[in-house]
CSV table of C-alpha atoms and ligand atoms in Angstrom, one decimal:
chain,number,residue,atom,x,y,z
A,1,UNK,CA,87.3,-50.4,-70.1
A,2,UNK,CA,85.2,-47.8,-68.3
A,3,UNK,CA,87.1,-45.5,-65.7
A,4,UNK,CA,85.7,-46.2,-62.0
A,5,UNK,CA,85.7,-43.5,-59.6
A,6,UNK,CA,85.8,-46.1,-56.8
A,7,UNK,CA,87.3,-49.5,-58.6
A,8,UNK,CA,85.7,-51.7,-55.8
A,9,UNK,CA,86.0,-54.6,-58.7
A,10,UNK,CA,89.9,-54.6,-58.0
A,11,UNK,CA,90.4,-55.4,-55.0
A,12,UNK,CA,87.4,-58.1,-54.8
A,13,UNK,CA,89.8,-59.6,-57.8
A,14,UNK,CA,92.6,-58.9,-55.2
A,15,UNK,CA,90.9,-61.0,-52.2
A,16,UNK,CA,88.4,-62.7,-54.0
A,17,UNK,CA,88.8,-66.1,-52.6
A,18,UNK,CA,89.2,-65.3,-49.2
A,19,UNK,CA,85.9,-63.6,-49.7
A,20,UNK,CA,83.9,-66.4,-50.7
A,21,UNK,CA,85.6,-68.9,-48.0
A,22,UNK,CA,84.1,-66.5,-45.3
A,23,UNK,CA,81.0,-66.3,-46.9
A,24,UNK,CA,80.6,-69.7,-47.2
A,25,UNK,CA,81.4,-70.2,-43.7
A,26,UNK,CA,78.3,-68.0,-42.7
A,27,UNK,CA,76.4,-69.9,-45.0
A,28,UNK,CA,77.5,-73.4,-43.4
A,29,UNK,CA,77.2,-72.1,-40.1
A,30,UNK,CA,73.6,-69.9,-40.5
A,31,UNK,CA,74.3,-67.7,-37.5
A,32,UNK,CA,73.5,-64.6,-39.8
A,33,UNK,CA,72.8,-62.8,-36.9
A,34,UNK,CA,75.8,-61.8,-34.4
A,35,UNK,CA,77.5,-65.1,-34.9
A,36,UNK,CA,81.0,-65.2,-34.2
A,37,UNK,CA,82.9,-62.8,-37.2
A,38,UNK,CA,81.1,-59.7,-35.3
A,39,UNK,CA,82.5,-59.7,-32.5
A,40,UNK,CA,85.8,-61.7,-34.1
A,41,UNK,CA,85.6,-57.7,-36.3
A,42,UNK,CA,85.0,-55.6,-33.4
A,43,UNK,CA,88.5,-56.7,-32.0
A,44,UNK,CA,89.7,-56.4,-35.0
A,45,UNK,CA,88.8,-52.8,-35.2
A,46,UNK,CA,89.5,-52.4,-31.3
A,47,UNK,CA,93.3,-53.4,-32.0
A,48,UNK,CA,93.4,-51.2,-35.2
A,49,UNK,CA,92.5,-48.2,-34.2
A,50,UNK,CA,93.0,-48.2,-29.9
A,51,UNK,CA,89.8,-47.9,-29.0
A,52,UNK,CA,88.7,-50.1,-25.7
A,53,UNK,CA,85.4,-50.7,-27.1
A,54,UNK,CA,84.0,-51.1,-30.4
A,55,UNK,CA,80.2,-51.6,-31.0
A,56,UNK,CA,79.3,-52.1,-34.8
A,57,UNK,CA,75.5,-51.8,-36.0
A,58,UNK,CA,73.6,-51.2,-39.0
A,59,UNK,CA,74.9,-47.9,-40.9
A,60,UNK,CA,77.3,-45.2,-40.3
A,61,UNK,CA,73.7,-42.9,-39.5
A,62,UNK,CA,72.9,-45.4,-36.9
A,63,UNK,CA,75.5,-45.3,-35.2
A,64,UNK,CA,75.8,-41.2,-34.6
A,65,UNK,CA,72.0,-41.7,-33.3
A,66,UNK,CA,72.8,-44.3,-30.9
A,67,UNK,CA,76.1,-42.6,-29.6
A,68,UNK,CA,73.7,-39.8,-29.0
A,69,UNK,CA,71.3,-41.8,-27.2
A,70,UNK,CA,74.3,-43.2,-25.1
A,71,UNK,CA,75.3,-39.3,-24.5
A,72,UNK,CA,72.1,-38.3,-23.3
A,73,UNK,CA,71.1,-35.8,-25.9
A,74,UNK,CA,68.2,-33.4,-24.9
A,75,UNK,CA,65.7,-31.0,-26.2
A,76,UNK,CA,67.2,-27.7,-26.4
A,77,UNK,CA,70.6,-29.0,-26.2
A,78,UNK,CA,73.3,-27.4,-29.0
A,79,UNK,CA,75.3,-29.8,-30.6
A,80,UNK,CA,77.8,-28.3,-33.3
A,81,UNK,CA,78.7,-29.4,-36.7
A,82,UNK,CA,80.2,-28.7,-39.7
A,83,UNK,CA,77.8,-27.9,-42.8
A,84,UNK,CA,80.1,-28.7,-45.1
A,85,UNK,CA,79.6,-32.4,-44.9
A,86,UNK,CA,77.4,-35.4,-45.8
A,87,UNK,CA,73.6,-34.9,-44.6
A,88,UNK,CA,73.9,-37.7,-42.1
A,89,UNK,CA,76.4,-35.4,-39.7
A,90,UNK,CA,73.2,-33.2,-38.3
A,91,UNK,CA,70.6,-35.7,-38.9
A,92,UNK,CA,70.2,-37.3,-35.9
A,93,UNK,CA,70.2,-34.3,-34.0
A,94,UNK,CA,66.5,-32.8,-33.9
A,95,UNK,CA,65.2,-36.1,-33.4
A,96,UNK,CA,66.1,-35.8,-30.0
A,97,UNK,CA,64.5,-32.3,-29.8
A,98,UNK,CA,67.9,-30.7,-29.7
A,99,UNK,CA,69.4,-28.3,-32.4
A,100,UNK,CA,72.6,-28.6,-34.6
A,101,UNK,CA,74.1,-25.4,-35.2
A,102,UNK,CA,76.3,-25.2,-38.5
A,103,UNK,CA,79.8,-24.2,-38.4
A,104,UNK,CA,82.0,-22.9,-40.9
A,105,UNK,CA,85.1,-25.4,-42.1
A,106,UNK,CA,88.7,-24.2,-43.2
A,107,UNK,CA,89.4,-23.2,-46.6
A,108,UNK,CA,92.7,-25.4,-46.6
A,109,UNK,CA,91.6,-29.0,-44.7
A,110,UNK,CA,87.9,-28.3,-45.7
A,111,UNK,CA,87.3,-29.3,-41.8
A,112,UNK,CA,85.6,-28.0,-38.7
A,113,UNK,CA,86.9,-23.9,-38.4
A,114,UNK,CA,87.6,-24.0,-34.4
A,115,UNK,CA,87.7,-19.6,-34.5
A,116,UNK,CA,84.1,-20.3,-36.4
A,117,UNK,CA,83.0,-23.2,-33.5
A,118,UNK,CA,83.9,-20.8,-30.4
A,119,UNK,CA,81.3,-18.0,-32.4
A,120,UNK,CA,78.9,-20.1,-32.6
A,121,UNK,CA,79.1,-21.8,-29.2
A,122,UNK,CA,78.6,-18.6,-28.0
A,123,UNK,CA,75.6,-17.5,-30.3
A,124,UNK,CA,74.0,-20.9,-29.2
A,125,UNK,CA,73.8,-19.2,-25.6
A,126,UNK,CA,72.5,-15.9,-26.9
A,127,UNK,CA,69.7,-18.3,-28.7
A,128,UNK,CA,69.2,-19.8,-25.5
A,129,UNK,CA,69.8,-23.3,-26.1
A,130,UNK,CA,72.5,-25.9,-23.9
A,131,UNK,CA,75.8,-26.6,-25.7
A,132,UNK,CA,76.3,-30.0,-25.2
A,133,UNK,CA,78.6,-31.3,-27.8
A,134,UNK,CA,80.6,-31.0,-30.9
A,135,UNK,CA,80.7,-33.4,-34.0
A,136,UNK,CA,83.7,-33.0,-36.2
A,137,UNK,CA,83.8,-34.6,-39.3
A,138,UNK,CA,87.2,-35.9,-41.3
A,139,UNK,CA,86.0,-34.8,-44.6
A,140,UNK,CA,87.7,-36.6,-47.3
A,141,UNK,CA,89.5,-39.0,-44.6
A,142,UNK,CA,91.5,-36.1,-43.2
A,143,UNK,CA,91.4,-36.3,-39.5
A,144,UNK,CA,90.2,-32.9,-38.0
A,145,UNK,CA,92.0,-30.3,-35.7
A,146,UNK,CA,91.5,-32.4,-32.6
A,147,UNK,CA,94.1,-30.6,-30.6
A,148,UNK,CA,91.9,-27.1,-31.5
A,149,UNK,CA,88.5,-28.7,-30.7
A,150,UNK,CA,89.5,-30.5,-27.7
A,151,UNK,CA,90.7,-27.5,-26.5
A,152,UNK,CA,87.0,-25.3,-27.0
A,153,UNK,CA,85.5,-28.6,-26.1
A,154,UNK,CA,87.4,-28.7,-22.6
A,155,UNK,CA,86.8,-24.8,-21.9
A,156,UNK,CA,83.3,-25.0,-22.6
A,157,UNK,CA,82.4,-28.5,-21.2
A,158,UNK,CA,81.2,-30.3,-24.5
A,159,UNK,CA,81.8,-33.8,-25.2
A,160,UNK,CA,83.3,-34.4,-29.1
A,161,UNK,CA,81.5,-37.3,-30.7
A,162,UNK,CA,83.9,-37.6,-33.9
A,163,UNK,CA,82.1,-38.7,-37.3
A,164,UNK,CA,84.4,-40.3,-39.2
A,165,UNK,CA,82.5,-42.1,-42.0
A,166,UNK,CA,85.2,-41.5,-44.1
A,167,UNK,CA,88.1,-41.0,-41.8
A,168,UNK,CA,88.5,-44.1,-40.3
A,169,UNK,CA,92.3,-45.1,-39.9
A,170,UNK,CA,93.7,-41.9,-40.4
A,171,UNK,CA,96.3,-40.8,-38.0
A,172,UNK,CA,96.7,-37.3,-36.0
A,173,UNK,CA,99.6,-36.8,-34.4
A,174,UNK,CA,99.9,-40.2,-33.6
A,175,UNK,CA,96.6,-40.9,-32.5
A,176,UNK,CA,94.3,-42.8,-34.8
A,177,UNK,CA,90.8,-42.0,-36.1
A,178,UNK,CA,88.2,-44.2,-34.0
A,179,UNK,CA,90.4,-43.4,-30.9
A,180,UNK,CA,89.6,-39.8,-30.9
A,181,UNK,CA,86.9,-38.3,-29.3
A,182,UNK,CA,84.6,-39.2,-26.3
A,183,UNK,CA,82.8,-41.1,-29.2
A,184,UNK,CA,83.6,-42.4,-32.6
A,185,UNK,CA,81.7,-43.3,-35.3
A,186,UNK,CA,82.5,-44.5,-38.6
A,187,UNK,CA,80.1,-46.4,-41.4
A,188,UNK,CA,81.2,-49.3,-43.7
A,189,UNK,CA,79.0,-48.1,-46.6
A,190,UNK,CA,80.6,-50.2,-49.7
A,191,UNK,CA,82.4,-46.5,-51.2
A,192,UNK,CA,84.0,-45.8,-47.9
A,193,UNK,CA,87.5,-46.6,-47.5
A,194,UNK,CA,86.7,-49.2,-45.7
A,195,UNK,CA,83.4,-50.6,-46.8
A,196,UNK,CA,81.1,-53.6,-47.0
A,197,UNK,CA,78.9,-55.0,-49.6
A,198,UNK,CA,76.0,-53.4,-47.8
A,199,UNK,CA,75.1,-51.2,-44.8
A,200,UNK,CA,77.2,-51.0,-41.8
A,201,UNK,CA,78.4,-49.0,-39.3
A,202,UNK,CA,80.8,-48.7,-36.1
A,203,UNK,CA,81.2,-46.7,-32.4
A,204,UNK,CA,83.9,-46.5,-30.9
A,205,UNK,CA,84.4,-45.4,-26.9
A,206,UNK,CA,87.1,-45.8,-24.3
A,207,UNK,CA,84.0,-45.0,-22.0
A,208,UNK,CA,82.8,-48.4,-19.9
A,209,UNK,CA,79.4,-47.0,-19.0
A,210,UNK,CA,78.7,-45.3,-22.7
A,211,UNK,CA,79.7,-48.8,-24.1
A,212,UNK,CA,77.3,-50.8,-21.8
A,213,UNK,CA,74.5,-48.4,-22.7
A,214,UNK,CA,75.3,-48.9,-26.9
A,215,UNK,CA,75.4,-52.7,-26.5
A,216,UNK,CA,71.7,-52.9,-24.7
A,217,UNK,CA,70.6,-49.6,-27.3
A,218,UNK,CA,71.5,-51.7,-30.6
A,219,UNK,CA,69.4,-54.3,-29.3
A,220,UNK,CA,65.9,-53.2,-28.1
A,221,UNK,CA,67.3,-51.7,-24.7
A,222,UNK,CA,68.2,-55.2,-23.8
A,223,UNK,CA,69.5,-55.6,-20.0
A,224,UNK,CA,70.5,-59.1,-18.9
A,225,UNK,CA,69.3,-60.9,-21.7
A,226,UNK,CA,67.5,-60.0,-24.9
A,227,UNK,CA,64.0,-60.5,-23.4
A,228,UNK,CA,64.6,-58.5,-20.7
A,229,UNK,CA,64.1,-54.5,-22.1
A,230,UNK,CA,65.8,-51.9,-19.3
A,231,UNK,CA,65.4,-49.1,-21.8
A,232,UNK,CA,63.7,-48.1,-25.5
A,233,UNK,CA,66.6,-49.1,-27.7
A,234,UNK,CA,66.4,-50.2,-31.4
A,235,UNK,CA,67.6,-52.7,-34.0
A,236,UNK,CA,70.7,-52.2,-35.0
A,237,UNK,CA,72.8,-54.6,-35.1
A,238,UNK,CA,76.0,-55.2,-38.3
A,239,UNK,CA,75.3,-58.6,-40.3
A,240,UNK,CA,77.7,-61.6,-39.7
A,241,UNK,CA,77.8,-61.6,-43.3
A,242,UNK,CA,79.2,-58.1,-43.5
A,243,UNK,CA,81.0,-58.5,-41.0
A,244,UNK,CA,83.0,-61.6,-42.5
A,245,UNK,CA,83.3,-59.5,-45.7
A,246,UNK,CA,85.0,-57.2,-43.3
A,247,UNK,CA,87.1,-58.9,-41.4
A,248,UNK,CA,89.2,-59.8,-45.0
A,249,UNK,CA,88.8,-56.0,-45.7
A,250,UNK,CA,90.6,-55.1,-42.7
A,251,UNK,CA,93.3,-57.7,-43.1
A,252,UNK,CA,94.2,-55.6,-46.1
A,253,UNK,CA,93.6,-52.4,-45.1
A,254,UNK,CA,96.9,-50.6,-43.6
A,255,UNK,CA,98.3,-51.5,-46.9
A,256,UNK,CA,95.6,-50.5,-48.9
A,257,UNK,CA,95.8,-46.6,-47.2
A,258,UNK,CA,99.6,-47.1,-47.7
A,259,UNK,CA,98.5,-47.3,-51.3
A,260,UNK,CA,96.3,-44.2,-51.4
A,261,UNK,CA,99.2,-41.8,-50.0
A,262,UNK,CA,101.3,-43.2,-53.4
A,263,UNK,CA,98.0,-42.0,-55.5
A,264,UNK,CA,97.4,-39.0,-53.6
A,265,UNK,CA,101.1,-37.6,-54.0
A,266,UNK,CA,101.1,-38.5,-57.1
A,267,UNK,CA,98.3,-36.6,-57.6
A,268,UNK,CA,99.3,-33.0,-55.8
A,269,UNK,CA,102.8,-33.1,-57.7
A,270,UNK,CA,101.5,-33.1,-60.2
A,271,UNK,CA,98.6,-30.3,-59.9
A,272,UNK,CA,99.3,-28.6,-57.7
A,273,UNK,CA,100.3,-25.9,-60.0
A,274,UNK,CA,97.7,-26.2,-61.9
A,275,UNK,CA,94.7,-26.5,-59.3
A,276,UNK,CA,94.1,-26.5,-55.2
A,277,UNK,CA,95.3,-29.6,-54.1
A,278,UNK,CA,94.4,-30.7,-50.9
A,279,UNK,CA,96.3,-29.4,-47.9
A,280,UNK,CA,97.1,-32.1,-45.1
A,281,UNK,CA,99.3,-30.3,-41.8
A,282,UNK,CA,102.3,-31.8,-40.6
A,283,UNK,CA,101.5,-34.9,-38.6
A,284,UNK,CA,98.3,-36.1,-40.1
A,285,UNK,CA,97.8,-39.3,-42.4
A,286,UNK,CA,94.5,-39.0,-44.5
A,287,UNK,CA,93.1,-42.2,-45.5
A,288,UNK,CA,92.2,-39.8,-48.8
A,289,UNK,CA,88.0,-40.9,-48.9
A,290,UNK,CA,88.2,-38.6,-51.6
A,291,UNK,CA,90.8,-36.8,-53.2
A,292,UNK,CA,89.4,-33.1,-53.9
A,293,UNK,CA,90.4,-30.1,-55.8
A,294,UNK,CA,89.5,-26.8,-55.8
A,295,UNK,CA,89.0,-24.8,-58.8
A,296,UNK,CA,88.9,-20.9,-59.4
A,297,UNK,CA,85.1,-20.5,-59.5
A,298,UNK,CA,81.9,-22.7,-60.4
A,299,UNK,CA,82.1,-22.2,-64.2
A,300,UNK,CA,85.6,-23.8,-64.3
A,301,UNK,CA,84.8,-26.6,-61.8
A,302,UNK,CA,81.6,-27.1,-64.2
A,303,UNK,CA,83.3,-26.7,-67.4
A,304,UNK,CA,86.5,-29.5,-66.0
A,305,UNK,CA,83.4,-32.1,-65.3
A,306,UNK,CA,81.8,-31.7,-68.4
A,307,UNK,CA,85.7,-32.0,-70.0
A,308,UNK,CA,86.9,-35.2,-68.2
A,309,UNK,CA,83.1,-36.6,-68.8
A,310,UNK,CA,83.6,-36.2,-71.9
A,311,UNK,CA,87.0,-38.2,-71.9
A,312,UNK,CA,85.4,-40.8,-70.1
A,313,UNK,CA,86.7,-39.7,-66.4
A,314,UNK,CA,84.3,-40.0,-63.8
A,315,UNK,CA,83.9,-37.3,-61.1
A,316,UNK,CA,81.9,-36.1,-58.2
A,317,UNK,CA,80.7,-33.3,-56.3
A,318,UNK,CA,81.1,-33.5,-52.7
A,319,UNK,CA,79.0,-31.5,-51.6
A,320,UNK,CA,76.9,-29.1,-54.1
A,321,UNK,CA,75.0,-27.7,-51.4
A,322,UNK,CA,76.3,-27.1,-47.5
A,323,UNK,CA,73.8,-28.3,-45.0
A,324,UNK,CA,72.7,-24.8,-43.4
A,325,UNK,CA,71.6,-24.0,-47.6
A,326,UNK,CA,69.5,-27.4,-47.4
A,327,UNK,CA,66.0,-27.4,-47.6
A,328,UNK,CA,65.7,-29.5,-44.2
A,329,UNK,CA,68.7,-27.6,-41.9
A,330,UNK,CA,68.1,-24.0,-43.4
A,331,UNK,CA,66.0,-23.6,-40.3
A,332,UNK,CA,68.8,-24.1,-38.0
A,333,UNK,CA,71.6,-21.4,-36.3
A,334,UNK,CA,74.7,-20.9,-38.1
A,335,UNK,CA,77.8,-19.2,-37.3
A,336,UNK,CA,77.0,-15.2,-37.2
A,337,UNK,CA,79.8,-14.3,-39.1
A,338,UNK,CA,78.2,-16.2,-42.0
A,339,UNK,CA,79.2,-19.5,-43.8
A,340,UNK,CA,81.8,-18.3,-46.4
A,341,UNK,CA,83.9,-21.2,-47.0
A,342,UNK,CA,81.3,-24.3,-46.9
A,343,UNK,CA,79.6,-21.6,-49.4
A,344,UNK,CA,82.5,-21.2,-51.5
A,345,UNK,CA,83.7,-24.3,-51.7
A,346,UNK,CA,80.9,-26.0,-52.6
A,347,UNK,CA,80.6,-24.1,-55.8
A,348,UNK,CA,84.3,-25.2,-56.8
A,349,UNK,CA,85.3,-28.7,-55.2
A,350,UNK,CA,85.6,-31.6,-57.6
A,351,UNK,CA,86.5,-34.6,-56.3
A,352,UNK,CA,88.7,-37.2,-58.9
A,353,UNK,CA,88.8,-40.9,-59.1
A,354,UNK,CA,90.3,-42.3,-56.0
A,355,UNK,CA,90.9,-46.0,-54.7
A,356,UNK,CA,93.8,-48.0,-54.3
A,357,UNK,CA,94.0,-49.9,-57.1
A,358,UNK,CA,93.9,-46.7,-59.6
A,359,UNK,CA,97.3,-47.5,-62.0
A,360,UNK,CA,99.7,-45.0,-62.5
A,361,UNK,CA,98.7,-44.7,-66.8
A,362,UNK,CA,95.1,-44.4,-65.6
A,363,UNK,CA,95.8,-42.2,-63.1
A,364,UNK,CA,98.4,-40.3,-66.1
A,365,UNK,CA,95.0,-39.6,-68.2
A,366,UNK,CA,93.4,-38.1,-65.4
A,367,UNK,CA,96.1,-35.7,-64.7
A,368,UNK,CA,96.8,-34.7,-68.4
A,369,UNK,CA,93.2,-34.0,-69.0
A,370,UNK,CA,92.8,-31.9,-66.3
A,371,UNK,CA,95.8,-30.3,-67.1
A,372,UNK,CA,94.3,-29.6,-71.0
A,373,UNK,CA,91.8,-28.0,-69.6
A,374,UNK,CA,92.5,-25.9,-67.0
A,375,UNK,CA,95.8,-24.2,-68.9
B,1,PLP,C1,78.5,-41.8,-45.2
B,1,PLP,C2,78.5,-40.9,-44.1
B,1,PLP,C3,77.7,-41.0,-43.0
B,1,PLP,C4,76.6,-42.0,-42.9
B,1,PLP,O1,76.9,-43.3,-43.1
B,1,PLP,P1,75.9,-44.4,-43.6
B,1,PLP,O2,76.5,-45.7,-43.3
B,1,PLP,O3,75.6,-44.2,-45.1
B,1,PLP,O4,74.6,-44.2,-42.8
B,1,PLP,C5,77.8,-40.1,-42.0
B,1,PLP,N1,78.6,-39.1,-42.0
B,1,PLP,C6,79.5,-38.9,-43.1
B,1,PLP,C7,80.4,-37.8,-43.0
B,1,PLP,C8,79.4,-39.8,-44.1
B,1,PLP,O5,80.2,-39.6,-45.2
């Protein structure tokens, strides 16, 4: 048996039935496209999370371009986010003519540094551009420092449009992922914690007007009916077959992150003498995306990969290179006091096998090679 990194096998075994009923019942019905399970999910999600409204459509990159189209984005506008994070986060951004400027992310949560945000608000006025809004990320499925960034966000009149790809369902301070923010977004990409068996993605608003506006964008700019365009939109709508496949992934989904806090403690006890462990503040619940440590320097974290390849352990680098050191975003402004951590850190993360269904032996060999090597 091969070690997965994401062991999406085990829990199709786990609700494999159920699976195939609601796939057949698309296939009975035909209504492949917004039939029923769509918007039978997007309650679904609505109760989870809080959220009034819920609009799902085609990818987790989707839907930060059309809650930006729904926010009015602009040439010259500023919008910040971390560069520690998948590509996707600053994408969108230029296409609207406007400029993401990188921010630094703390050394401890690996998320959005709001001393570094506040610098680099400022330097976006210096550069002459608008500050519009902020996009924190919850990197791993750590929820960010909401309290922190609603607070910059409030003094300097941004709006927070919260990316949480891989956050979705974690809980700060009582408030969970989704609900957060005057947007959400979140993406169903099969190795998210809550994933598909294809594209999708989610945006969430408590916003009645920003909601209207994402139904007609997701759908050509539809007004009244479809044939009737009131804006330029797109196509972007979530399959009913995805979906259905969702709306069984939900049903087990509170237990399945109940599962990845028993995996994640069990990892940090027992590394975290031996590694960083990940740090998560009092009142947060990561939905643990990944679980991430930190090693001295680059040669270690290289040398560990190469060890627990070697013994058959399968790892990952998220992310070798922050965004403002990418080819495509090195043009962009970054935080004047420099980029330290994002820089730092992406020379030494190294993130371990993590899923729900990862047993405690497996999970046993993982630790105990690590801990070979690193002594
Ligand atoms: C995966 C991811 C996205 C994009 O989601 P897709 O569904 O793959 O388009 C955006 N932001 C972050 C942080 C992600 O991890």
């Amino acid at each position: 048996m091969t070690m997965q990194f994401i062991d999406l096998a085990a829990q199709q075994a786990r609700i494999g039935e159920k699976l195939h009923d609601r796939i057949r019942a698309v296939l009975a019905k035909g209504d492949y496209i917004m039939g029923k399970e769509v918007a039978e999910f997007e309650a679904g999600l609505s109760t989870f999370c809080g959220a009034k409204h819920v609009i799902s459509c085609a990818n987790g990159t989707d839907a930060l371009l059309l809650a930006m189209m729904a926010l009015d984005v602009k040439k010259d506008d500023a919008v910040f986010c971390p560069s520690f994070t998948f590509a996707a986060t600053a994408e969108m951004v230029p296409f609207f003519g406007a400029v993401p400027v990188f921010v630094d992310v703390l050394p401890d949560t690996f998320n959005i540094d709001p001393a570094s945000l506040t610098r680099a608000i400022q330097h976006a006025r210096t550069l002459g551009l608008n500050p519009v809004g902020v996009v924190p990320v919850d990197l791993f499925g750590l929820p960010a420092d909401y309290d922190a960034i609603e607070a910059i966000a409030a003094e300097h009149g941004l709006w927070i449009m919260a990316d949480s790809a891989q956050g979705f369902g974690g809980v700060y301070k009582g408030r969970t992922t989704g609900s957060i923010g005057r947007i959400a977004t979140t993406s169903f990409f099969p190795a998210k914690p809550l994933g598909c068996y294809g594209d999708g993605g989610a945006i969430f608003t408590d916003d009645d007007e920003i909601a209207k506006r994402l139904q007609s964008y997701r759908v050509h700019g539809k007004g009244a009916h479809k044939y009737d365009n009131e804006r330029l939109g797109m196509n972007s709508r979530l399959d009913t077959l995805q979906a259905a496949i969702l709306l069984e992934k939900l049903a087990i989904y509170p237990d399945e992150i109940e599962k990845r806090q028993v995996i994640a403690a069990r990892y940090s006890s027992a590394l975290a003498n031996a590694v960083g462990v990940p740090h998560v503040p009092e009142g947060l619940t990561s939905v643990w995306a990944q679980y991430t440590i930190l090693l001295r320097d680059e040669a270690q974290r290289d040398g560990l990969a190469a060890h627990l390849k070697s013994a058959g352990i399968p790892t990952a680098i998220y992310y070798p290179r922050p965004l403002h050191r990418q080819t495509a975003y090195g043009g962009f402004p970054v935080d004047p006091n420099g980029m330290a951590v994002s820089e730092s850190h992406a020379t030494r993360v190294l993130s371990l096998p993590m899923h729900p269904y990862l047993d405690e032996p497996t999970q046993r060999t993982v630790i105990d090679a690590i801990i070979d090597y690193v002594k």
